[in-house]
Amino acid sequence: MTKPKVFEKPTGVKDYLPHAVTKLRRIERNVLECMRTWGYEQIMTPTIEYYDTVGVASSTSDQKLFKLLNQRGTTIVLRSDMTAPIARVVGSLLKEQPFPIRLSYHGNVFRAFEEEAAREAEFFQTGVELVGDSSPEADAEVIALAIASLQAAGVPSFKIAMGHVGFLNGLFEETLPGRESEQEALKACLLQRDHVGYRDILRKLLIDAAWQQELEHILRLRGGQEVCNQALELSANEDAQAAIRHLCAVWDVLAAYGVQEHVLIDLTMIGDFSYYTGMTFEGYASHLGFPVCSGGRYDNLLAQFGRPAHATGFAIKTTRILDVVEDAAEEMGRTLIIYGPSLRRSALMGAERLRERGQAVVTELLTPANENELEAVKAAAANGSFVYRGTEYTALLEIGTDEGELA
């Protein structure tokens, strides 16, 4: 095993240069402010957690967890999502707070992937959890807030695909009773959006042709409220019917919000079927082939922390939307102040006054080393923005030299 070079990083992590950080922080600030206006209070949880509590409860598979041993030999993990740590807090520090509880968050999470997969091992999430409400109104609220949050982030065009794990569970139990391995194989294909693999498995199943046709038909169940009506006729299973009725109720609330144009019903949407218990959804931005947000209902998680409760929520993959969010024009730009030694105090005090007004200011002492550059800088500044020593500025302010002000 070769020693890494001094400039190398572990696979899956990256450095964010100032331009990207500026955009990332703006997205974070705007989205958290949007969530605040919906009544969600921000929470922060530790980067490391115990494996036997949060690690086991997480929706992340065990092989994707970053595990460490502390000085006592106890296994700890880098948090792989924000939902399980928040469930721990709701069951402990907030155990006396009545439901419903609305919490928001922003933080980095860690997941171990195979090196050849080119996936990020560390990324940022911004999201919410609504705990203690089982109603369709709660599910519709988090979807409507996800839409508002993507808009606040500056994502120009996106769609939310909404489904319900209860429909697929009921349908598979009706068509493939007692055949758990085959059910799980079909679900795994749907989870990976592998419709070719799904059809291949269907062709090999020894089941009635009508059932086979019905299972294939769900791949075309995408659209508006008419999809709910079609699904109600597709399966008589009680769980499947209840799931569709719940989705219909969620759709009605979304219509009241006036956001249904951003949403389509996709009954192949299943989410992590070992974690979600009801409605699930994913948000897709134009020109990106992977979801930029995801969420759903997870009614079993809180019981693992001693406070059983219904819960629903979502997370935006903040770092994933950097490429689709446009750069914001700097409101006040960056000003360069060049000053002579005798006017140092007036220059630095002037810079402070500008900073108090929110202006970004860089000060630099005029010396023989940079004096020759000044004329070129002045000429460039006369035409608007200019670059000085690798940094872009929108204004030049010359305070002067010992002999007097330059301008």
mmCIF file of C-alpha atoms in Angstrom:
data_model
loop_
_atom_site.group_PDB
_atom_site.id
_atom_site.type_symbol
_atom_site.label_atom_id
_atom_site.label_comp_id
_atom_site.label_asym_id
_atom_site.label_seq_id
_atom_site.Cartn_x
_atom_site.Cartn_y
_atom_site.Cartn_z
ATOM 1 C CA MET A 1 0.000 0.000 0.000
ATOM 2 C CA THR A 2 1.584 3.260 -1.134
ATOM 3 C CA LYS A 3 1.668 6.323 1.064
ATOM 4 C CA PRO A 4 -0.662 9.101 -0.205
ATOM 5 C CA LYS A 5 0.944 12.243 -1.547
ATOM 6 C CA VAL A 6 0.655 15.348 0.605
ATOM 7 C CA PHE A 7 -2.001 16.904 -1.653
ATOM 8 C CA GLU A 8 -4.197 13.802 -1.999
ATOM 9 C CA LYS A 9 -7.556 13.320 -0.262
ATOM 10 C CA PRO A 10 -9.532 10.172 0.530
ATOM 11 C CA THR A 11 -11.855 9.037 -2.240
ATOM 12 C CA GLY A 12 -15.293 10.619 -2.115
ATOM 13 C CA VAL A 13 -14.418 13.882 -0.356
ATOM 14 C CA LYS A 14 -13.693 17.247 -1.923
ATOM 15 C CA ASP A 15 -12.494 20.748 -1.243
ATOM 16 C CA TYR A 16 -14.897 23.636 -1.808
ATOM 17 C CA LEU A 17 -13.212 26.785 -3.063
ATOM 18 C CA PRO A 18 -14.494 30.267 -2.103
ATOM 19 C CA HIS A 19 -16.892 30.612 -5.046
ATOM 20 C CA ALA A 20 -18.600 27.277 -4.277
ATOM 21 C CA VAL A 21 -18.688 27.991 -0.541
ATOM 22 C CA THR A 22 -20.339 31.365 -1.162
ATOM 23 C CA LYS A 23 -23.054 29.677 -3.198
ATOM 24 C CA LEU A 24 -23.426 26.807 -0.712
ATOM 25 C CA ARG A 25 -23.848 29.171 2.235
ATOM 26 C CA ARG A 26 -26.341 31.295 0.330
ATOM 27 C CA ILE A 27 -28.408 28.201 -0.462
ATOM 28 C CA GLU A 28 -28.211 27.049 3.155
ATOM 29 C CA ARG A 29 -29.211 30.483 4.485
ATOM 30 C CA ASN A 30 -32.139 30.933 2.101
ATOM 31 C CA VAL A 31 -33.506 27.428 2.630
ATOM 32 C CA LEU A 32 -33.259 27.556 6.431
ATOM 33 C CA GLU A 33 -34.990 30.947 6.411
ATOM 34 C CA CYS A 34 -37.766 29.475 4.266
ATOM 35 C CA MET A 35 -38.161 26.626 6.757
ATOM 36 C CA ARG A 36 -38.226 29.075 9.665
ATOM 37 C CA THR A 37 -41.147 30.922 8.124
ATOM 38 C CA TRP A 38 -43.047 27.610 8.068
ATOM 39 C CA GLY A 39 -42.538 27.246 11.821
ATOM 40 C CA TYR A 40 -39.531 24.891 11.860
ATOM 41 C CA GLU A 41 -36.826 25.458 14.486
ATOM 42 C CA GLN A 42 -33.217 24.634 13.650
ATOM 43 C CA ILE A 43 -31.370 21.896 15.526
ATOM 44 C CA MET A 44 -27.723 20.749 15.506
ATOM 45 C CA THR A 45 -26.560 17.242 16.414
ATOM 46 C CA PRO A 46 -23.067 15.710 16.814
ATOM 47 C CA THR A 47 -21.056 14.490 13.838
ATOM 48 C CA ILE A 48 -20.333 11.223 15.677
ATOM 49 C CA GLU A 49 -22.888 8.919 17.305
ATOM 50 C CA TYR A 50 -22.912 5.504 18.950
ATOM 51 C CA TYR A 51 -23.263 2.642 16.487
ATOM 52 C CA ASP A 52 -25.604 0.703 18.806
ATOM 53 C CA THR A 53 -28.108 3.577 18.903
ATOM 54 C CA VAL A 54 -28.142 5.983 15.960
ATOM 55 C CA GLY A 55 -26.022 3.769 13.703
ATOM 56 C CA VAL A 56 -28.341 0.782 13.990
ATOM 57 C CA ALA A 57 -31.462 2.946 13.676
ATOM 58 C CA SER A 58 -30.220 4.733 10.559
ATOM 59 C CA SER A 59 -31.713 4.038 7.144
ATOM 60 C CA THR A 60 -28.172 3.561 5.810
ATOM 61 C CA SER A 61 -27.057 -0.040 5.304
ATOM 62 C CA ASP A 62 -24.396 -1.246 7.714
ATOM 63 C CA GLN A 63 -21.664 -1.589 5.088
ATOM 64 C CA LYS A 64 -22.029 2.083 4.161
ATOM 65 C CA LEU A 65 -21.395 3.384 7.685
ATOM 66 C CA PHE A 66 -18.045 4.915 8.651
ATOM 67 C CA LYS A 67 -17.169 3.145 11.911
ATOM 68 C CA LEU A 68 -14.536 4.052 14.481
ATOM 69 C CA LEU A 69 -13.501 2.844 17.936
ATOM 70 C CA ASN A 70 -13.210 5.310 20.791
ATOM 71 C CA GLN A 71 -10.642 4.993 23.587
ATOM 72 C CA ARG A 72 -12.912 2.551 25.467
ATOM 73 C CA GLY A 73 -13.317 0.282 22.455
ATOM 74 C CA THR A 74 -16.928 1.324 21.828
ATOM 75 C CA THR A 75 -17.970 1.514 18.183
ATOM 76 C CA ILE A 76 -19.051 4.945 17.029
ATOM 77 C CA VAL A 77 -20.111 6.103 13.571
ATOM 78 C CA LEU A 78 -19.986 9.260 11.529
ATOM 79 C CA ARG A 79 -23.626 10.251 11.081
ATOM 80 C CA SER A 80 -24.966 8.917 7.789
ATOM 81 C CA ASP A 81 -28.196 10.927 7.891
ATOM 82 C CA MET A 82 -29.787 13.558 10.109
ATOM 83 C CA THR A 83 -33.115 11.847 10.801
ATOM 84 C CA ALA A 84 -31.930 9.198 13.256
ATOM 85 C CA PRO A 85 -29.976 11.689 15.425
ATOM 86 C CA ILE A 86 -33.014 13.976 15.523
ATOM 87 C CA ALA A 87 -35.197 11.022 16.549
ATOM 88 C CA ARG A 88 -32.742 10.426 19.411
ATOM 89 C CA VAL A 89 -33.119 14.066 20.524
ATOM 90 C CA VAL A 90 -36.933 13.933 20.283
ATOM 91 C CA GLY A 91 -36.922 10.827 22.479
ATOM 92 C CA SER A 92 -34.584 12.346 25.072
ATOM 93 C CA LEU A 93 -33.958 16.095 25.324
ATOM 94 C CA LEU A 94 -37.374 16.936 23.856
ATOM 95 C CA LYS A 95 -39.333 14.116 25.480
ATOM 96 C CA GLU A 96 -41.469 16.585 27.442
ATOM 97 C CA GLN A 97 -42.293 18.756 24.427
ATOM 98 C CA PRO A 98 -45.787 18.010 23.100
ATOM 99 C CA PHE A 99 -46.416 16.890 19.548
ATOM 100 C CA PRO A 100 -46.303 17.944 16.827
ATOM 101 C CA ILE A 101 -42.631 18.968 16.803
ATOM 102 C CA ARG A 102 -41.196 20.779 13.769
ATOM 103 C CA LEU A 103 -37.399 20.796 13.430
ATOM 104 C CA SER A 104 -35.033 21.865 10.648
ATOM 105 C CA TYR A 105 -31.319 21.197 10.153
ATOM 106 C CA HIS A 106 -28.280 21.643 7.951
ATOM 107 C CA GLY A 107 -25.185 19.466 8.247
ATOM 108 C CA ASN A 108 -22.684 17.175 6.615
ATOM 109 C CA VAL A 109 -23.281 13.423 6.518
ATOM 110 C CA PHE A 110 -20.978 10.537 5.632
ATOM 111 C CA ARG A 111 -21.523 7.334 3.686
ATOM 112 C CA ALA A 112 -18.933 4.803 2.570
ATOM 113 C CA PHE A 113 -19.214 3.801 -1.092
ATOM 114 C CA GLU A 114 -17.102 1.620 -3.320
ATOM 115 C CA GLU A 115 -14.289 3.715 -4.802
ATOM 116 C CA GLU A 116 -15.240 2.905 -8.375
ATOM 117 C CA ALA A 117 -18.780 4.181 -7.807
ATOM 118 C CA ALA A 118 -17.580 7.825 -7.879
ATOM 119 C CA ARG A 119 -20.092 8.740 -5.156
ATOM 120 C CA GLU A 120 -19.578 11.430 -2.546
ATOM 121 C CA ALA A 121 -18.578 10.044 0.846
ATOM 122 C CA GLU A 122 -19.272 13.409 2.512
ATOM 123 C CA PHE A 123 -22.083 15.712 1.460
ATOM 124 C CA PHE A 124 -24.437 18.311 2.915
ATOM 125 C CA GLN A 125 -28.138 18.019 3.653
ATOM 126 C CA THR A 126 -30.719 20.650 4.586
ATOM 127 C CA GLY A 127 -34.084 19.346 5.704
ATOM 128 C CA VAL A 128 -36.954 19.108 8.170
ATOM 129 C CA GLU A 129 -38.683 16.565 10.384
ATOM 130 C CA LEU A 130 -42.355 16.848 11.379
ATOM 131 C CA VAL A 131 -42.879 14.516 14.332
ATOM 132 C CA GLY A 132 -46.171 13.528 15.932
ATOM 133 C CA ASP A 133 -48.661 13.935 13.078
ATOM 134 C CA SER A 134 -49.977 11.026 10.981
ATOM 135 C CA SER A 135 -52.386 13.020 8.818
ATOM 136 C CA PRO A 136 -52.309 13.550 5.046
ATOM 137 C CA GLU A 137 -51.983 17.247 5.903
ATOM 138 C CA ALA A 138 -48.584 16.557 7.496
ATOM 139 C CA ASP A 139 -47.320 14.666 4.441
ATOM 140 C CA ALA A 140 -48.622 17.408 2.154
ATOM 141 C CA GLU A 141 -46.971 20.047 4.336
ATOM 142 C CA VAL A 142 -43.492 18.556 3.982
ATOM 143 C CA ILE A 143 -43.940 18.173 0.207
ATOM 144 C CA ALA A 144 -45.153 21.764 -0.134
ATOM 145 C CA LEU A 145 -42.251 22.921 2.040
ATOM 146 C CA ALA A 146 -39.807 20.895 -0.089
ATOM 147 C CA ILE A 147 -41.131 22.744 -3.130
ATOM 148 C CA ALA A 148 -40.801 26.119 -1.383
ATOM 149 C CA SER A 149 -37.287 25.199 -0.221
ATOM 150 C CA LEU A 150 -36.101 24.229 -3.708
ATOM 151 C CA GLN A 151 -37.479 27.522 -4.979
ATOM 152 C CA ALA A 152 -35.728 29.398 -2.161
ATOM 153 C CA ALA A 153 -32.504 27.602 -3.042
ATOM 154 C CA GLY A 154 -32.796 28.883 -6.602
ATOM 155 C CA VAL A 155 -33.416 25.564 -8.394
ATOM 156 C CA PRO A 156 -35.031 26.812 -11.617
ATOM 157 C CA SER A 157 -37.068 23.769 -12.668
ATOM 158 C CA PHE A 158 -37.939 20.544 -10.873
ATOM 159 C CA LYS A 159 -40.586 17.870 -10.345
ATOM 160 C CA ILE A 160 -41.610 15.964 -7.214
ATOM 161 C CA ALA A 161 -42.490 12.293 -7.722
ATOM 162 C CA MET A 162 -44.735 10.924 -4.945
ATOM 163 C CA GLY A 163 -45.582 7.332 -4.109
ATOM 164 C CA HIS A 164 -46.552 5.095 -1.188
ATOM 165 C CA VAL A 165 -44.795 1.934 -0.009
ATOM 166 C CA GLY A 166 -48.112 0.560 1.269
ATOM 167 C CA PHE A 167 -49.445 0.290 -2.269
ATOM 168 C CA LEU A 168 -46.572 -1.856 -3.523
ATOM 169 C CA ASN A 169 -46.471 -3.944 -0.348
ATOM 170 C CA GLY A 170 -50.199 -4.638 -0.669
ATOM 171 C CA LEU A 171 -50.025 -5.318 -4.396
ATOM 172 C CA PHE A 172 -47.111 -7.736 -4.058
ATOM 173 C CA GLU A 173 -48.786 -9.523 -1.167
ATOM 174 C CA GLU A 174 -51.887 -9.933 -3.298
ATOM 175 C CA THR A 175 -50.070 -11.184 -6.409
ATOM 176 C CA LEU A 176 -47.094 -12.990 -4.812
ATOM 177 C CA PRO A 177 -48.320 -14.218 -1.408
ATOM 178 C CA GLY A 178 -45.615 -15.882 0.665
ATOM 179 C CA ARG A 179 -42.918 -15.301 -1.962
ATOM 180 C CA GLU A 180 -40.840 -12.800 -0.022
ATOM 181 C CA SER A 181 -37.582 -13.260 -1.931
ATOM 182 C CA GLU A 182 -39.260 -12.530 -5.256
ATOM 183 C CA GLN A 183 -41.071 -9.531 -3.747
ATOM 184 C CA GLU A 184 -37.781 -8.146 -2.436
ATOM 185 C CA ALA A 185 -36.089 -8.654 -5.816
ATOM 186 C CA LEU A 186 -38.834 -6.687 -7.566
ATOM 187 C CA LYS A 187 -38.693 -3.934 -4.939
ATOM 188 C CA ALA A 188 -34.916 -3.703 -5.293
ATOM 189 C CA CYS A 189 -35.296 -3.120 -9.042
ATOM 190 C CA LEU A 190 -37.875 -0.390 -8.451
ATOM 191 C CA LEU A 191 -35.640 1.219 -5.824
ATOM 192 C CA GLN A 192 -32.810 1.382 -8.373
ATOM 193 C CA ARG A 193 -35.154 2.521 -11.158
ATOM 194 C CA ASP A 194 -34.142 -0.616 -13.041
ATOM 195 C CA HIS A 195 -37.307 -1.205 -15.055
ATOM 196 C CA VAL A 196 -35.515 -3.544 -17.469
ATOM 197 C CA GLY A 197 -34.462 -5.762 -14.583
ATOM 198 C CA TYR A 198 -37.970 -5.547 -13.127
ATOM 199 C CA ARG A 199 -39.495 -6.814 -16.398
ATOM 200 C CA ASP A 200 -36.884 -9.571 -16.629
ATOM 201 C CA ILE A 201 -37.854 -10.868 -13.183
ATOM 202 C CA LEU A 202 -41.564 -10.661 -14.072
ATOM 203 C CA ARG A 203 -41.056 -12.789 -17.197
ATOM 204 C CA LYS A 204 -39.466 -15.525 -15.103
ATOM 205 C CA LEU A 205 -42.209 -15.616 -12.457
ATOM 206 C CA LEU A 206 -44.549 -18.583 -12.515
ATOM 207 C CA ILE A 207 -47.773 -16.669 -11.925
ATOM 208 C CA ASP A 208 -51.070 -16.116 -13.678
ATOM 209 C CA ALA A 209 -50.746 -14.010 -16.839
ATOM 210 C CA ALA A 210 -53.286 -11.514 -15.518
ATOM 211 C CA TRP A 211 -51.236 -10.959 -12.358
ATOM 212 C CA GLN A 212 -48.082 -10.591 -14.429
ATOM 213 C CA GLN A 213 -49.758 -7.976 -16.605
ATOM 214 C CA GLU A 214 -50.978 -6.148 -13.519
ATOM 215 C CA LEU A 215 -47.487 -6.026 -12.015
ATOM 216 C CA GLU A 216 -46.074 -4.673 -15.259
ATOM 217 C CA HIS A 217 -48.840 -2.099 -15.541
ATOM 218 C CA ILE A 218 -47.629 -0.220 -12.451
ATOM 219 C CA LEU A 219 -44.601 0.989 -14.448
ATOM 220 C CA ARG A 220 -47.034 3.190 -16.375
ATOM 221 C CA LEU A 221 -48.835 4.562 -13.320
ATOM 222 C CA ARG A 222 -47.390 8.087 -13.430
ATOM 223 C CA GLY A 223 -49.342 11.317 -13.594
ATOM 224 C CA GLY A 224 -51.919 13.318 -11.681
ATOM 225 C CA GLN A 225 -54.913 12.351 -9.572
ATOM 226 C CA GLU A 226 -56.191 10.076 -12.349
ATOM 227 C CA VAL A 227 -53.375 7.671 -11.376
ATOM 228 C CA CYS A 228 -55.025 7.212 -7.965
ATOM 229 C CA ASN A 229 -58.295 6.267 -9.632
ATOM 230 C CA GLN A 230 -56.545 3.722 -11.869
ATOM 231 C CA ALA A 231 -54.680 2.229 -8.918
ATOM 232 C CA LEU A 232 -57.868 1.779 -6.905
ATOM 233 C CA GLU A 233 -59.146 -0.452 -9.703
ATOM 234 C CA LEU A 234 -55.840 -2.306 -10.029
ATOM 235 C CA SER A 235 -55.696 -3.942 -6.593
ATOM 236 C CA ALA A 236 -58.359 -5.003 -4.113
ATOM 237 C CA ASN A 237 -55.810 -5.495 -1.337
ATOM 238 C CA GLU A 238 -56.854 -3.555 1.752
ATOM 239 C CA ASP A 239 -53.370 -2.112 2.417
ATOM 240 C CA ALA A 240 -52.983 -1.052 -1.214
ATOM 241 C CA GLN A 241 -56.403 0.593 -1.186
ATOM 242 C CA ALA A 242 -55.646 2.457 2.067
ATOM 243 C CA ALA A 243 -52.344 3.691 0.630
ATOM 244 C CA ILE A 244 -54.027 5.058 -2.487
ATOM 245 C CA ARG A 245 -56.737 6.785 -0.459
ATOM 246 C CA HIS A 246 -54.011 8.429 1.622
ATOM 247 C CA LEU A 247 -52.229 9.629 -1.533
ATOM 248 C CA CYS A 248 -55.511 11.018 -2.873
ATOM 249 C CA ALA A 249 -55.961 12.965 0.358
ATOM 250 C CA VAL A 250 -52.383 14.283 0.159
ATOM 251 C CA TRP A 251 -53.008 15.364 -3.436
ATOM 252 C CA ASP A 252 -56.123 17.290 -2.356
ATOM 253 C CA VAL A 253 -54.100 19.203 0.246
ATOM 254 C CA LEU A 254 -51.347 19.938 -2.299
ATOM 255 C CA ALA A 255 -54.034 21.324 -4.599
ATOM 256 C CA ALA A 256 -55.112 23.640 -1.770
ATOM 257 C CA TYR A 257 -51.493 24.786 -1.462
ATOM 258 C CA GLY A 258 -51.544 25.449 -5.213
ATOM 259 C CA VAL A 259 -48.381 23.429 -5.876
ATOM 260 C CA GLN A 260 -49.748 20.323 -7.612
ATOM 261 C CA GLU A 261 -48.189 21.490 -10.894
ATOM 262 C CA HIS A 262 -44.814 20.531 -9.392
ATOM 263 C CA VAL A 263 -45.972 17.055 -8.303
ATOM 264 C CA LEU A 264 -46.708 13.814 -10.095
ATOM 265 C CA ILE A 265 -47.859 10.534 -8.611
ATOM 266 C CA ASP A 266 -45.481 7.661 -9.336
ATOM 267 C CA LEU A 267 -46.594 4.377 -7.823
ATOM 268 C CA THR A 268 -43.217 2.757 -8.484
ATOM 269 C CA MET A 269 -41.742 5.216 -5.964
ATOM 270 C CA ILE A 270 -40.770 3.108 -2.986
ATOM 271 C CA GLY A 271 -37.848 4.762 -1.197
ATOM 272 C CA ASP A 272 -35.860 2.591 1.188
ATOM 273 C CA PHE A 273 -38.448 -0.121 1.798
ATOM 274 C CA SER A 274 -36.841 -1.145 5.099
ATOM 275 C CA TYR A 275 -37.202 2.382 6.469
ATOM 276 C CA TYR A 276 -40.196 4.234 5.032
ATOM 277 C CA THR A 277 -43.672 3.168 6.109
ATOM 278 C CA GLY A 278 -45.981 5.288 3.962
ATOM 279 C CA MET A 279 -45.784 8.182 1.538
ATOM 280 C CA THR A 280 -42.387 8.705 -0.107
ATOM 281 C CA PHE A 281 -41.186 11.272 -2.610
ATOM 282 C CA GLU A 282 -38.163 12.427 -4.576
ATOM 283 C CA GLY A 283 -37.414 15.738 -6.273
ATOM 284 C CA TYR A 284 -35.660 15.877 -9.647
ATOM 285 C CA ALA A 285 -34.128 19.027 -11.144
ATOM 286 C CA SER A 286 -33.943 19.543 -14.889
ATOM 287 C CA HIS A 287 -30.752 18.216 -16.500
ATOM 288 C CA LEU A 288 -29.787 16.117 -13.468
ATOM 289 C CA GLY A 289 -30.272 12.371 -13.510
ATOM 290 C CA PHE A 290 -30.394 11.884 -9.760
ATOM 291 C CA PRO A 291 -32.720 13.208 -7.034
ATOM 292 C CA VAL A 292 -31.879 16.525 -5.374
ATOM 293 C CA CYS A 293 -34.257 15.929 -2.474
ATOM 294 C CA SER A 294 -36.082 12.970 -0.965
ATOM 295 C CA GLY A 295 -38.342 12.242 1.947
ATOM 296 C CA GLY A 296 -41.355 10.447 3.251
ATOM 297 C CA ARG A 297 -43.094 8.928 6.239
ATOM 298 C CA TYR A 298 -41.189 6.803 8.762
ATOM 299 C CA ASP A 299 -43.555 5.884 11.586
ATOM 300 C CA ASN A 300 -41.400 3.166 13.230
ATOM 301 C CA LEU A 301 -38.161 5.033 13.919
ATOM 302 C CA LEU A 302 -39.131 6.989 17.049
ATOM 303 C CA ALA A 303 -40.080 3.805 18.912
ATOM 304 C CA GLN A 304 -36.398 2.783 18.833
ATOM 305 C CA PHE A 305 -35.664 5.799 21.031
ATOM 306 C CA GLY A 306 -38.422 5.165 23.550
ATOM 307 C CA ARG A 307 -41.008 7.617 22.260
ATOM 308 C CA PRO A 308 -43.213 6.024 19.564
ATOM 309 C CA ALA A 309 -44.586 8.637 17.199
ATOM 310 C CA HIS A 310 -45.611 9.182 13.607
ATOM 311 C CA ALA A 311 -43.103 11.233 11.620
ATOM 312 C CA THR A 312 -42.478 12.582 8.145
ATOM 313 C CA GLY A 313 -39.808 14.790 6.612
ATOM 314 C CA PHE A 314 -37.390 15.422 3.771
ATOM 315 C CA ALA A 315 -33.799 16.390 3.019
ATOM 316 C CA ILE A 316 -32.351 18.468 0.194
ATOM 317 C CA LYS A 317 -28.993 17.228 -1.096
ATOM 318 C CA THR A 318 -27.512 20.715 -0.843
ATOM 319 C CA THR A 319 -24.225 19.975 -2.601
ATOM 320 C CA ARG A 320 -26.019 18.296 -5.490
ATOM 321 C CA ILE A 321 -27.848 21.453 -6.519
ATOM 322 C CA LEU A 322 -24.754 23.672 -6.735
ATOM 323 C CA ASP A 323 -24.463 23.072 -10.482
ATOM 324 C CA VAL A 324 -28.086 23.966 -11.253
ATOM 325 C CA VAL A 325 -28.351 27.064 -9.057
ATOM 326 C CA GLU A 326 -27.244 30.240 -10.794
ATOM 327 C CA ASP A 327 -24.595 32.482 -9.304
ATOM 328 C CA ALA A 328 -25.959 35.502 -7.484
ATOM 329 C CA ALA A 329 -24.711 38.907 -8.477
ATOM 330 C CA GLU A 330 -22.755 40.434 -5.622
ATOM 331 C CA GLU A 331 -25.006 43.034 -4.078
ATOM 332 C CA MET A 332 -22.215 45.467 -3.163
ATOM 333 C CA GLY A 333 -19.126 43.872 -4.692
ATOM 334 C CA ARG A 334 -15.633 44.000 -3.208
ATOM 335 C CA THR A 335 -13.681 47.232 -2.758
ATOM 336 C CA LEU A 336 -9.889 47.565 -2.794
ATOM 337 C CA ILE A 337 -8.416 50.375 -0.673
ATOM 338 C CA ILE A 338 -4.786 51.283 -1.316
ATOM 339 C CA TYR A 339 -3.277 53.717 1.178
ATOM 340 C CA GLY A 340 -0.006 55.467 1.936
ATOM 341 C CA PRO A 341 1.804 54.978 5.265
ATOM 342 C CA SER A 342 0.870 58.384 6.699
ATOM 343 C CA LEU A 343 -2.837 57.772 6.050
ATOM 344 C CA ARG A 344 -3.016 54.277 7.452
ATOM 345 C CA ARG A 345 -5.438 55.151 10.240
ATOM 346 C CA SER A 346 -7.911 57.039 8.038
ATOM 347 C CA ALA A 347 -7.820 54.209 5.489
ATOM 348 C CA LEU A 348 -8.434 51.473 8.036
ATOM 349 C CA MET A 349 -11.182 53.431 9.762
ATOM 350 C CA GLY A 350 -12.819 54.113 6.403
ATOM 351 C CA ALA A 351 -12.671 50.431 5.582
ATOM 352 C CA GLU A 352 -14.366 49.598 8.871
ATOM 353 C CA ARG A 353 -17.209 52.021 8.131
ATOM 354 C CA LEU A 354 -17.787 50.317 4.778
ATOM 355 C CA ARG A 355 -17.776 46.876 6.415
ATOM 356 C CA GLU A 356 -20.384 48.031 8.917
ATOM 357 C CA ARG A 357 -22.629 48.675 5.919
ATOM 358 C CA GLY A 358 -22.055 45.142 4.667
ATOM 359 C CA GLN A 359 -19.381 45.975 2.090
ATOM 360 C CA ALA A 360 -16.511 43.531 1.496
ATOM 361 C CA VAL A 361 -13.266 45.521 1.717
ATOM 362 C CA VAL A 362 -9.600 44.610 1.249
ATOM 363 C CA THR A 363 -6.917 47.085 2.341
ATOM 364 C CA GLU A 364 -3.348 47.197 1.084
ATOM 365 C CA LEU A 365 -0.417 49.420 1.936
ATOM 366 C CA LEU A 366 1.153 51.216 -1.024
ATOM 367 C CA THR A 367 4.793 50.072 -1.310
ATOM 368 C CA PRO A 368 7.484 50.104 -4.008
ATOM 369 C CA ALA A 369 6.499 46.506 -4.790
ATOM 370 C CA ASN A 370 2.956 47.411 -5.827
ATOM 371 C CA GLU A 371 3.324 51.061 -6.800
ATOM 372 C CA ASN A 372 4.179 50.151 -10.371
ATOM 373 C CA GLU A 373 0.912 48.228 -10.656
ATOM 374 C CA LEU A 374 -1.232 51.151 -9.588
ATOM 375 C CA GLU A 375 -1.556 52.872 -12.944
ATOM 376 C CA ALA A 376 -2.675 49.636 -14.613
ATOM 377 C CA VAL A 377 -5.120 49.017 -11.778
ATOM 378 C CA LYS A 378 -6.549 52.534 -12.080
ATOM 379 C CA ALA A 379 -7.053 52.091 -15.807
ATOM 380 C CA ALA A 380 -8.806 48.764 -15.308
ATOM 381 C CA ALA A 381 -10.966 50.140 -12.491
ATOM 382 C CA ALA A 382 -12.183 52.963 -14.713
ATOM 383 C CA ASN A 383 -13.953 50.384 -16.858
ATOM 384 C CA GLY A 384 -15.754 48.673 -13.974
ATOM 385 C CA SER A 385 -14.655 45.511 -12.233
ATOM 386 C CA PHE A 386 -10.986 44.557 -12.326
ATOM 387 C CA VAL A 387 -8.630 41.858 -11.085
ATOM 388 C CA TYR A 388 -5.761 42.669 -8.757
ATOM 389 C CA ARG A 389 -3.413 39.885 -7.704
ATOM 390 C CA GLY A 390 -5.878 37.160 -8.553
ATOM 391 C CA THR A 391 -8.939 38.694 -6.837
ATOM 392 C CA GLU A 392 -11.806 40.488 -8.557
ATOM 393 C CA TYR A 393 -12.890 43.905 -7.287
ATOM 394 C CA THR A 394 -15.703 46.223 -8.260
ATOM 395 C CA ALA A 395 -14.250 49.477 -6.890
ATOM 396 C CA LEU A 396 -10.870 51.085 -6.187
ATOM 397 C CA LEU A 397 -10.401 53.667 -3.427
ATOM 398 C CA GLU A 398 -7.007 55.393 -3.153
ATOM 399 C CA ILE A 399 -6.356 57.060 0.179
ATOM 400 C CA GLY A 400 -2.956 58.522 -0.748
ATOM 401 C CA THR A 401 0.803 58.626 -0.065
ATOM 402 C CA ASP A 402 3.034 60.661 2.227
ATOM 403 C CA GLU A 403 3.066 63.428 -0.319
ATOM 404 C CA GLY A 404 -0.714 63.647 -0.531
ATOM 405 C CA GLU A 405 -3.717 61.847 -1.882
ATOM 406 C CA LEU A 406 -3.295 60.087 -5.221
ATOM 407 C CA ALA A 407 -6.937 60.663 -6.107
#
